[in-house]
CSV table of C-alpha atoms (C1' of nucleotides) in Angstrom, one decimal:
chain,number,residue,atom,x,y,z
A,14,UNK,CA,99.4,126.7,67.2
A,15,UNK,CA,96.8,127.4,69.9
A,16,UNK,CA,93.0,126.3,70.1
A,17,UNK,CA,90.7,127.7,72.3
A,18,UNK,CA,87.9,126.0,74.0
A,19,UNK,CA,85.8,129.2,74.1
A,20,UNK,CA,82.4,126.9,75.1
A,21,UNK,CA,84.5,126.3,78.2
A,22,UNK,CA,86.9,129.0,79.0
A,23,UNK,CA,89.6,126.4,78.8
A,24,UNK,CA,92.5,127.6,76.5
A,25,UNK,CA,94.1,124.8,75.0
A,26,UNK,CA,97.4,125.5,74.2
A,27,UNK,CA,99.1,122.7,71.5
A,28,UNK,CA,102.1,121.4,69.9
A,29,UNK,CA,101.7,119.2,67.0
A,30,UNK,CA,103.9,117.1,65.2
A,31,UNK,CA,103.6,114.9,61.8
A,32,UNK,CA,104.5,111.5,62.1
A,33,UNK,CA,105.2,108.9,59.5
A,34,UNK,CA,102.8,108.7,56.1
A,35,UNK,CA,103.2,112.2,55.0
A,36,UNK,CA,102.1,113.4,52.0
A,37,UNK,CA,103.5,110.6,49.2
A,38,UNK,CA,100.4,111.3,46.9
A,39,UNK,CA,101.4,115.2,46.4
A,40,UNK,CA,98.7,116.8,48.7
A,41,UNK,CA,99.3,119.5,50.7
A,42,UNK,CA,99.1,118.6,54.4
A,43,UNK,CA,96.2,118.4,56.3
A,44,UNK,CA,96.6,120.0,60.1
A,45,UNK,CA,94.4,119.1,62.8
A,46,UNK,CA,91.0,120.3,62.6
A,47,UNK,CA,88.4,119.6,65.8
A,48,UNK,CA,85.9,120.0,63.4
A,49,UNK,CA,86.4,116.6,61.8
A,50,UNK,CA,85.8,113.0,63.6
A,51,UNK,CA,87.2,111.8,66.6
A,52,UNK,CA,87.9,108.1,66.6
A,53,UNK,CA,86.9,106.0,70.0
A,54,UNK,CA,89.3,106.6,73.2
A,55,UNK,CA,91.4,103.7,73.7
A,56,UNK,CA,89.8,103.5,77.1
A,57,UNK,CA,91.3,99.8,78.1
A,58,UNK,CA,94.8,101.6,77.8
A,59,UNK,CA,94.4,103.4,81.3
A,60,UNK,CA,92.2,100.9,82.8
A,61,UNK,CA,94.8,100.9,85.7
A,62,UNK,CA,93.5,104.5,86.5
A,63,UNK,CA,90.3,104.2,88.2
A,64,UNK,CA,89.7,108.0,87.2
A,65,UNK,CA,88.8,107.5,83.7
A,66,UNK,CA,87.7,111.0,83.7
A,67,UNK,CA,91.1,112.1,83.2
A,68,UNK,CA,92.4,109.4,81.4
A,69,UNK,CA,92.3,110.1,77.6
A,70,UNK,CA,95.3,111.2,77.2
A,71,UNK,CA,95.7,109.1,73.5
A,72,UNK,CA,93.4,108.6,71.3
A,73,UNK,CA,92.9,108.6,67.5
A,74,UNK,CA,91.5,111.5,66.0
A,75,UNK,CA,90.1,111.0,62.4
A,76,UNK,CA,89.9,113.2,59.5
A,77,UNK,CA,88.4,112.4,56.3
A,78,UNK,CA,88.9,113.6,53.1
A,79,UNK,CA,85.4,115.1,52.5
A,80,UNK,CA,84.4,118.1,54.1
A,81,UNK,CA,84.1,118.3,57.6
A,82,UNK,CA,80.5,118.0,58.4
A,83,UNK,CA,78.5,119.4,61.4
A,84,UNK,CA,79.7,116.5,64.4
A,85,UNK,CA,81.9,116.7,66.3
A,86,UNK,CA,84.6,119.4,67.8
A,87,UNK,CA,86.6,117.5,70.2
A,88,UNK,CA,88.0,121.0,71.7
A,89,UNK,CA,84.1,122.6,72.6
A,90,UNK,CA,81.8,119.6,73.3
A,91,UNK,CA,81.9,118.4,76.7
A,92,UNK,CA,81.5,115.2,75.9
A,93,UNK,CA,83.7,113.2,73.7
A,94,UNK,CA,82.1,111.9,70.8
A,95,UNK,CA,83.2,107.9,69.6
A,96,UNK,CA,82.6,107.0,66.2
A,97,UNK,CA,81.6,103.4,66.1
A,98,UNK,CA,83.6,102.2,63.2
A,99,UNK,CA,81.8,98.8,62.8
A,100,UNK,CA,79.6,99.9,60.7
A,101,UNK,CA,79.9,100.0,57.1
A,102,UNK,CA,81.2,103.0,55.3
A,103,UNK,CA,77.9,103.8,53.0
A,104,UNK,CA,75.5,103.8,56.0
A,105,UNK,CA,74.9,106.7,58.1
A,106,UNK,CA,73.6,108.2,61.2
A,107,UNK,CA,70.9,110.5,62.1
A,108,UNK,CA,74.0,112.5,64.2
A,109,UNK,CA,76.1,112.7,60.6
A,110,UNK,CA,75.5,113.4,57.4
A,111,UNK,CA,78.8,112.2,56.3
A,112,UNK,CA,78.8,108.9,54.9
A,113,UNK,CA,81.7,107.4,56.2
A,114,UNK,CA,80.9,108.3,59.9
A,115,UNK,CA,79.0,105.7,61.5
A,116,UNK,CA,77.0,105.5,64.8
A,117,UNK,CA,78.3,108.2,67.2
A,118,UNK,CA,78.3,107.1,70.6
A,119,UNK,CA,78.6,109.7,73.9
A,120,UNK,CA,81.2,109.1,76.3
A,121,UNK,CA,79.8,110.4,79.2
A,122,UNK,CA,82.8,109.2,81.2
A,123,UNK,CA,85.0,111.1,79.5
A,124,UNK,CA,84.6,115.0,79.3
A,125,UNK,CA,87.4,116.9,77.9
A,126,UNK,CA,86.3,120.3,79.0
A,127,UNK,CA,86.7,118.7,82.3
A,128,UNK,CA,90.2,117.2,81.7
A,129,UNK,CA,93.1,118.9,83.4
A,130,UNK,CA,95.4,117.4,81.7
A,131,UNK,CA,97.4,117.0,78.6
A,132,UNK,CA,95.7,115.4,75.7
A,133,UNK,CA,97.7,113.5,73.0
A,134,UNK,CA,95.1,113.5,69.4
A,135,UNK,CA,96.7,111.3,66.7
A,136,UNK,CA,94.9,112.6,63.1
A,137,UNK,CA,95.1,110.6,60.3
A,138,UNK,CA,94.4,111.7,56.9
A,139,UNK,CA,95.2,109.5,53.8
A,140,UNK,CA,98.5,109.8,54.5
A,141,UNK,CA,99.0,112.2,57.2
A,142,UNK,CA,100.2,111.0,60.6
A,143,UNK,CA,99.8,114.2,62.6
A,144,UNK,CA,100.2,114.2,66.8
A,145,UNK,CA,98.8,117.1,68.4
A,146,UNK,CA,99.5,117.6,71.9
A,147,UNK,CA,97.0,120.0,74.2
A,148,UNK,CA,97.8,121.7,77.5
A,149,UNK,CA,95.0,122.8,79.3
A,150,UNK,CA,96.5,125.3,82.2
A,151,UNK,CA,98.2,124.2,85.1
A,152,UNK,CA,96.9,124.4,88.6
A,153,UNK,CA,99.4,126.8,90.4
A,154,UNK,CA,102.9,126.0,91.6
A,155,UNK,CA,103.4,124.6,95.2
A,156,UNK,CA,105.5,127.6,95.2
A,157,UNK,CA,103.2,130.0,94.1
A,158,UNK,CA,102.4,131.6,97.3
A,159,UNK,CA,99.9,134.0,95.4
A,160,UNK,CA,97.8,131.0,95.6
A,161,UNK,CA,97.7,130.3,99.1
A,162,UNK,CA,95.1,131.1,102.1
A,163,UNK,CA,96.1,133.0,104.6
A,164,UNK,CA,96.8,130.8,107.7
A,165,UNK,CA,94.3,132.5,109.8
A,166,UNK,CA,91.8,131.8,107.2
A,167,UNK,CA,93.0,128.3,107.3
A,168,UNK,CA,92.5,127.9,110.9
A,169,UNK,CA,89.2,129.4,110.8
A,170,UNK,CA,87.7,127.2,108.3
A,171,UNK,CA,89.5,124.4,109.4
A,172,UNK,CA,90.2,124.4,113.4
A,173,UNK,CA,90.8,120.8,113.9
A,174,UNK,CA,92.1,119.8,110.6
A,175,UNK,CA,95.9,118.2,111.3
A,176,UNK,CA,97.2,120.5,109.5
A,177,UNK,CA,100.5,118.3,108.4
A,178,UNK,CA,99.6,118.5,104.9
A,179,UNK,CA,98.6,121.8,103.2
A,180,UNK,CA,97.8,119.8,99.7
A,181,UNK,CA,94.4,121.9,99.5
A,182,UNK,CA,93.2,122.7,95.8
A,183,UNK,CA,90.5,124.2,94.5
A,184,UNK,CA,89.7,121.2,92.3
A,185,UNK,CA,90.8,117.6,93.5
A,186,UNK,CA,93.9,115.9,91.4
A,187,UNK,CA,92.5,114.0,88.5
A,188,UNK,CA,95.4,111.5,89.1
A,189,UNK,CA,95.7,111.6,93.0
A,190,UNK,CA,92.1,112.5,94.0
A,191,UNK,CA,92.4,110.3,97.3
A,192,UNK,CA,95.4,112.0,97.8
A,193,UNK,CA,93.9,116.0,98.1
A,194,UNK,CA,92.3,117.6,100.5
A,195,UNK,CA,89.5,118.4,98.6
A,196,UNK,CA,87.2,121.0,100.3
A,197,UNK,CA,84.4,122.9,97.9
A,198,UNK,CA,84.1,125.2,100.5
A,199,UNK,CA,88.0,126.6,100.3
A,200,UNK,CA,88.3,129.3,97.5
A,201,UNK,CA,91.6,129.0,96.9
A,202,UNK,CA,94.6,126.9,97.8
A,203,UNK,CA,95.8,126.8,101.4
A,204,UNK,CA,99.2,128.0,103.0
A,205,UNK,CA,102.0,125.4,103.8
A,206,UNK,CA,102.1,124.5,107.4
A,207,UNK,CA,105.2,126.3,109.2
A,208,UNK,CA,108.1,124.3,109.5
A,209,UNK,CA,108.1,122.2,112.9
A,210,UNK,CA,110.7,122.9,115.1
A,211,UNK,CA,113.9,121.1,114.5
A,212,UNK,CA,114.8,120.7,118.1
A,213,UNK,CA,113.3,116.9,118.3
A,214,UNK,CA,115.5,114.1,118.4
A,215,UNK,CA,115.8,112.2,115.0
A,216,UNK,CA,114.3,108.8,115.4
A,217,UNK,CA,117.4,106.5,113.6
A,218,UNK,CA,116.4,103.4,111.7
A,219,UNK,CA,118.3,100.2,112.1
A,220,UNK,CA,118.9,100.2,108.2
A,221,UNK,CA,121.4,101.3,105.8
A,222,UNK,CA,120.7,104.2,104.5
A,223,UNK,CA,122.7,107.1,103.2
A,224,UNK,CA,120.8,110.0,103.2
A,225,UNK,CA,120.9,112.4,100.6
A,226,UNK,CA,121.0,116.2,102.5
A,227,UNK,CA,117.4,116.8,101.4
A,228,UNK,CA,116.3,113.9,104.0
A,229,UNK,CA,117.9,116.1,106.8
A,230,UNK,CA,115.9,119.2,106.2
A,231,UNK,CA,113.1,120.4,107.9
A,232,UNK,CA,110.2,120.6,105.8
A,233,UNK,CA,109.2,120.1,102.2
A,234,UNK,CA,108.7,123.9,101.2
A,235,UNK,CA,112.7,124.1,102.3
A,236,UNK,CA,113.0,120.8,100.5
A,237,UNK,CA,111.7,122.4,97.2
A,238,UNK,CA,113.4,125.5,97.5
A,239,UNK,CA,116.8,123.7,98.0
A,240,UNK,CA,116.4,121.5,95.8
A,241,UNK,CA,116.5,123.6,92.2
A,242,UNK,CA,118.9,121.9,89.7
A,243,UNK,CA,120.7,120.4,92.8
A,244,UNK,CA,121.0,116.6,92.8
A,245,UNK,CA,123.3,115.1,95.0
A,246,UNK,CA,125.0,111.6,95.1
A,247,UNK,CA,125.1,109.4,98.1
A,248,UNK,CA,129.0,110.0,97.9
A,249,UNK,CA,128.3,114.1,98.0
A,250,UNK,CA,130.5,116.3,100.2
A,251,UNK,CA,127.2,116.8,102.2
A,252,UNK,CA,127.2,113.2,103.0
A,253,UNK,CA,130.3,112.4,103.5
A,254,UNK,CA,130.5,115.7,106.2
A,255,UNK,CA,127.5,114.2,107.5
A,256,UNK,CA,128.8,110.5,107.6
A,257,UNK,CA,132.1,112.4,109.7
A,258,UNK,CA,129.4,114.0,111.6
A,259,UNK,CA,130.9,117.5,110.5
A,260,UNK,CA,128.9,120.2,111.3
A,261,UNK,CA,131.0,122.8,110.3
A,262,UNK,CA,130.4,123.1,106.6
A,263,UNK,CA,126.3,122.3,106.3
A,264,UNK,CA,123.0,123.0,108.1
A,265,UNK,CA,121.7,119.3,108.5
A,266,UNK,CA,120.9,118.3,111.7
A,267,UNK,CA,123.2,115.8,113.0
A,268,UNK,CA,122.8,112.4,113.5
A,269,UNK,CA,125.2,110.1,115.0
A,270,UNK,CA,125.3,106.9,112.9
A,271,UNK,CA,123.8,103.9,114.4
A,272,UNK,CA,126.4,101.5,113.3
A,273,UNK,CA,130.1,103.5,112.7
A,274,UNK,CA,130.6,101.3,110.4
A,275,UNK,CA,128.3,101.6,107.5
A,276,UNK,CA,127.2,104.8,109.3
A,277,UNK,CA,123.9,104.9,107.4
A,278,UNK,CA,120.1,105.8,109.4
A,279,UNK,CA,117.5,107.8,108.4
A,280,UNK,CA,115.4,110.5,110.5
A,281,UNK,CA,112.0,109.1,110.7
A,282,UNK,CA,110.3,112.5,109.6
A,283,UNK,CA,112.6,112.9,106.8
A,284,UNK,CA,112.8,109.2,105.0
A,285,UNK,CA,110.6,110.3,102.1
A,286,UNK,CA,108.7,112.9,101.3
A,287,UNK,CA,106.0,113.1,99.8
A,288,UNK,CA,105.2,114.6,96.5
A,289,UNK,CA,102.5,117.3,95.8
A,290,UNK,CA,99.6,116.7,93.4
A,291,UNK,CA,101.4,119.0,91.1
A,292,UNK,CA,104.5,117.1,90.9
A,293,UNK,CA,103.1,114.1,90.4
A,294,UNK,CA,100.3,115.3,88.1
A,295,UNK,CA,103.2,116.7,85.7
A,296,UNK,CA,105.9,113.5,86.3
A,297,UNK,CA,102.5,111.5,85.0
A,298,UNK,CA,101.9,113.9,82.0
A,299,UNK,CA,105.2,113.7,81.0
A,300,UNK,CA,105.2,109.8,81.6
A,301,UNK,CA,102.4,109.4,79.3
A,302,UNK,CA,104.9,111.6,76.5
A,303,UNK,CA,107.6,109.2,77.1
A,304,UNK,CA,108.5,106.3,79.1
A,305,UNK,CA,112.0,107.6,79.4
A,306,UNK,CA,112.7,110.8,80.2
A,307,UNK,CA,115.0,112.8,78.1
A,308,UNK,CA,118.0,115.3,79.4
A,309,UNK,CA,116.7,118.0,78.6
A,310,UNK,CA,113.7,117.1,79.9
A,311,UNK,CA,114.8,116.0,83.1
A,312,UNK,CA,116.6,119.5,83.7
A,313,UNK,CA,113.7,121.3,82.4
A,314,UNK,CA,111.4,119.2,85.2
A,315,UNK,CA,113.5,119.9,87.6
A,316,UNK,CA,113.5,123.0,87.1
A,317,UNK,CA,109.6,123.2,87.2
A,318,UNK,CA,108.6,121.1,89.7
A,319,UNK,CA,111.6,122.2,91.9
A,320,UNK,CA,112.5,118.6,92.0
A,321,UNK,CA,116.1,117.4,91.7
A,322,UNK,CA,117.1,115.9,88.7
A,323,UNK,CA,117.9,112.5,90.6
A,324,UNK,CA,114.2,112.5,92.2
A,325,UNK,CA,112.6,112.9,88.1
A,326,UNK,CA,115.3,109.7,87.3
A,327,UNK,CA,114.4,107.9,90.1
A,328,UNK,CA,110.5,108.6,89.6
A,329,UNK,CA,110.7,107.5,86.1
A,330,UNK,CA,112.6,104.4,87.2
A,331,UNK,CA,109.6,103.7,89.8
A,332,UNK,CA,106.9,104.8,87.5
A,333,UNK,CA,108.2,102.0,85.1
A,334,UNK,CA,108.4,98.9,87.5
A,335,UNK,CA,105.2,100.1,88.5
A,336,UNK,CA,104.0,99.8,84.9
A,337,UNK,CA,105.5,96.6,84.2
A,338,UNK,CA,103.9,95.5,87.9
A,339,UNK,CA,101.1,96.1,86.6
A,340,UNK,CA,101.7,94.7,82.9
A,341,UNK,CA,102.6,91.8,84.9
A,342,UNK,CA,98.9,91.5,86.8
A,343,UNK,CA,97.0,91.9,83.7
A,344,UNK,CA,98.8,89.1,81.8
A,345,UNK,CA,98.4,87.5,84.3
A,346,UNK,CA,94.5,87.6,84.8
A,347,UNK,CA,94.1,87.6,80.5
A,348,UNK,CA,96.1,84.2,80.7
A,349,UNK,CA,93.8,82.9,83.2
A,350,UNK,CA,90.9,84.0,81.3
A,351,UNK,CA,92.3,82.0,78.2
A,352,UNK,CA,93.4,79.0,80.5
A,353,UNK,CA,90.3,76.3,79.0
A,354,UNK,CA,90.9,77.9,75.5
A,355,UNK,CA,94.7,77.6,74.7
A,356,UNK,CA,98.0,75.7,76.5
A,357,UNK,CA,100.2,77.6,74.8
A,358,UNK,CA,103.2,79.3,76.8
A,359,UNK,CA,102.8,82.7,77.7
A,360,UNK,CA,104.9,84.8,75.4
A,361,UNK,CA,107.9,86.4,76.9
A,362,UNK,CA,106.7,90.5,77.8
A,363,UNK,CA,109.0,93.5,79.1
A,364,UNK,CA,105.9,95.5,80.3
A,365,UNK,CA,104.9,97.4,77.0
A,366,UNK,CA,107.8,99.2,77.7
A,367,UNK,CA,111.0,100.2,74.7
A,368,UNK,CA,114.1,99.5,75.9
A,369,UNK,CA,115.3,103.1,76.6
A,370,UNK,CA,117.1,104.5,73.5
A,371,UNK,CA,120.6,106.0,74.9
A,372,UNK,CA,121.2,107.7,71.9
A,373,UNK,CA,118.4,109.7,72.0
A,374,UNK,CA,118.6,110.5,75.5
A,375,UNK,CA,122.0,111.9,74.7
A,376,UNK,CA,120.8,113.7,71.5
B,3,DT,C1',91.1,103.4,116.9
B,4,DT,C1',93.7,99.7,115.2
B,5,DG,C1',95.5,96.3,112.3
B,6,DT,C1',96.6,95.2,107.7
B,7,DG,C1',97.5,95.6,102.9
B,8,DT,C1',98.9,98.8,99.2
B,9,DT,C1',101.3,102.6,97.2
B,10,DT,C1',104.9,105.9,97.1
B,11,DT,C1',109.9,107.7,97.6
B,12,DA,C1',114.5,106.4,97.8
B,13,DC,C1',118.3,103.6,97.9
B,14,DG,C1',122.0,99.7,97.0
B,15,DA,C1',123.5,96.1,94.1
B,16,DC,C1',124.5,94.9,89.7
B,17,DC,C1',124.1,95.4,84.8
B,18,DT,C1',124.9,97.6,80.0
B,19,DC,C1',126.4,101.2,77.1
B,20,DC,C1',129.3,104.8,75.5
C,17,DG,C1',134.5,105.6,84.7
C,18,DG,C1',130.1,107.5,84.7
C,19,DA,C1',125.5,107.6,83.4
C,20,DG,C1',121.2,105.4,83.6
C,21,DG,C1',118.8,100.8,83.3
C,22,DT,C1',116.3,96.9,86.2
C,23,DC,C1',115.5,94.5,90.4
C,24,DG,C1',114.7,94.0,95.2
C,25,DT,C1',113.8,96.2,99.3
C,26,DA,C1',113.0,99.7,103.4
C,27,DA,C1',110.0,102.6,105.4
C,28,DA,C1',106.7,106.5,105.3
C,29,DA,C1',102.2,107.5,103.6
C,30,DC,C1',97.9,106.1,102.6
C,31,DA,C1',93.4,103.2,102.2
C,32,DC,C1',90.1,100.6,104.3
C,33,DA,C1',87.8,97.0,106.9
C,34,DA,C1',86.7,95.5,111.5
DNA sequence: TTGTGTTTTACGACCTCC
DNA sequence: GGAGGTCGTAAAACACAA
C-alpha cells in the first residue's frame, strides 16, 4: 500500500500491519485512512533528541467510527495536527465538526512533510490495532557517485575547506545535523576526498587491540566497498597473517606489534571510522523498529549500508547502552524531582529495553 | 587556538542460551 | 561451541567555552 503526499511531493511509501484487537465484533477491518484524527505525538519519548523536528517517529493515530470529517490528513498538512483528548466527548471545536474530536492543537515543531524519516502511525478503531509504517525517500547512497560534485567544483566553492570529510548533503541529517556539512549554496552532494597516501608511518597505540583488516585500510570509500557481507572475527586469517606480520596473503599495511606478545596496536588514522549520516540515519530508523536487530535484518543492512554485519551488531549493542545511559539520567533527575514527595526505593529498570527474544532472532 | 568534556566506533571479558 | 547479550573501556571524532 502506498500514499502520496501530493501537497508536498513527498511519496510516502508504507507497510502496515494489524496488531492485537482485531475485529471480535464481526466488522470488516478498517485500514488506515489520513483523513481521520491523529492522536498527540508522544513528544517526551524522544526528548533525548534535541531535533524534535524529526522525531515523531510513533505516535497514535485515531480513527473513529463516524465518518471521517474535514480535519486532519496527517500525509498532506504540514503541520501535524494533536487532538487534545481532555475534553469531553460531546463538545466540539470550531476546527471539527465531529463530536468526539476535541480542541485541535498545531504542532509547529513537528512538520511531517518535512520529516525524512520513517514514520510509525498506530490506528485504532474499536477493535483494530493497525501499525502503518511510512518511508519517505532516502537521501542517496554514500556510494552513489551519481550524487557527487565534481572535485574541481568542490574546490572552487570551497578552497580552504579541510577537505577530510566529504559528508556534504543537500539537506543537513535530521539526526546528526551537527555532524553535516551543511552548505545551501552546494547543489548537490560532494565527492569523497582521494585516498591519502599510504606511505606514512602508522602511529601504534600502547593498547591491546586486535584490529579487524577494515582498520588497516586506507580510506572509508575502500572501507565500504570491502566491507559488503564481510564480517571478520578478531581470530580471522587476516589477523592472524597480520598478527605474524605476513604480507604475503593480504593488502594491509604492516605493522610490527608493539608488544610481541599480545601483539595488538592500532594505526591512529584507522581506529574508528566514522559513520556517514546515511548509515547512521538508517541504523536509527531501524533502531526505532526494533531494539534488537533481527538476521535478516542485519544481512539486509549490511548489505545496504555497505556495513559489515559485526559493525550493525556492534552498533545496536552501543545504541542500546546508550539508551539505557540515558534511561539511567532521566530516572535519575525524575527521582530527584520526587525526592520531598516520596522515600520510596527506586524501582529496579533495564532501560525500557525487552530482553532480546532469541527465538525470534532465529526465526 | 587550546583545553576539556561528550559522543561515537570498536573491542575484550564474561555471561546466557540453544 | 558459537552466537549474541551486557559491561567497561580505549581512542578518534566532535562540541564548545575560554
Amino acid at each position: 500500500m502506498n500514499n502520496n503526499n501530493n501537497n508536498n511531493n513527498i511519496h510516502y511509501s508504507s507497510t502496515m500491519s494489524n496488531d492485537h484487537e482485531t475485529g471480535t465484533s464481526g466488522e470488516s477491518l478498517r485500514m488506515f485512512d489520513p483523513s481521520y484524527h491523529p492522536y498527540p505525538p508522544q513528544a517526551n519519548i524522544y526528548s533525548d533528541y534535541p531535533n524534535a523536528t524529526s522525531k515523531i517517529e510513533a505516535f497514535d493515530y485515531n480513527y473513529w467510527p463516524t465518518p471521517a470529517t474535514t480535519t486532519h490528513n496527517i500525509l498532506t498538512n504540514p503541520t501535524i495536527t494533536v487532538l487534545d483528548q481532555t475534553q469531553s466527548s460531546s463538545s466540539s471545536s470550531s476546527s471539527s465538526s465531529n463530536p468526539t474530536i476535541e480542541t485541535l492543537v498545531p504542532v509547529s515543531s513537528v512538520q511531517l512533510s518535512q520529516l525524512n524519516t520513517s514514520a510509525t502511525i498506530s490506528a485504532t478503531h474499536h477493535h483494530h490495532h493497525i501499525h502503518q509504517h511510512l518511508y519517505p525517500p532516502s537521501p542517496p547512497t554514500c556510494n552513489d557517485p551519481s550524487t557527487w560534485l565534481g572535485s574541481g567544483n568542490y574546490q572552487s566553492l570551497h578552497p580552504t575547506t579541510n577537505p577530510s570529510s566529504y559528508r556534504h548533503y543537500t539537506t543537513p541529517c535530521p539526526f546528526y545535523s551537527s555532524n553535516n556539512f551543511y552548505d545551501s549554496s552546494q547543489p548537490q552532494w560532494t565527492q569523497p576526498p582521494p585516498p591519502p597516501p599510504q606511505t606514512a608511518i602508522p602511529i601504534k597505540f600502547e593498547s591491546s587491540y586486535s584490529p579487524p583488516s577494515y582498520f588497516e585500510r586506507s580510506n572509508h570509500i575502500n572501507h565500504c566497498q570491502e566491507q559488503i557481507s564481510k564480517d571478520e572475527p578478531s581470530n580471522s586469517p587476516q589477523h592472524i597473517n597480520w598478527l605474524k606480520n605476513d604480507s604475503s596473503s593480504t593488502q594491509l599495511i604492516q605493522i610490527p606489534p608493539k608488544n610481541p606478545l599480545n601483539g595488538k596496536t592500532r594505526t591512529r588514522d584507522k581506529y574508528r571510522i566514522v559513520y556517514t549520516d546515511q548509515q547512521r540515519y538508517e541504523l536509527e530508523n531501524e533502531f526505532i523498529i526494533s531494539k534488537y536487530i533481527s538476521i535478516p535484518r542485519k544481512s539486509a543492512l549490511s548489505l545496504t549500508l555497505s556495513l559489515s554485519e559485526r559493525q550493525i551488531k556492534i552498533w545496536f549493542q552501543n545504541r542500546r547502552a546508550k539508551e539505557r545511559k540515558l534511561n539511567k539520567k532521566r530516572q535519575e533527575i525524575s527521582s530527584t524531582r520526587q525526592l520531598n514527595n516520596s522515600n520510596d526505593g527506586d524501582s529496579p529498570s533495564d532501560g525500557g529495553l525487552e530482553s532480546p527474544n532469541y527465538y525470534q532472532n532465529y526465526a
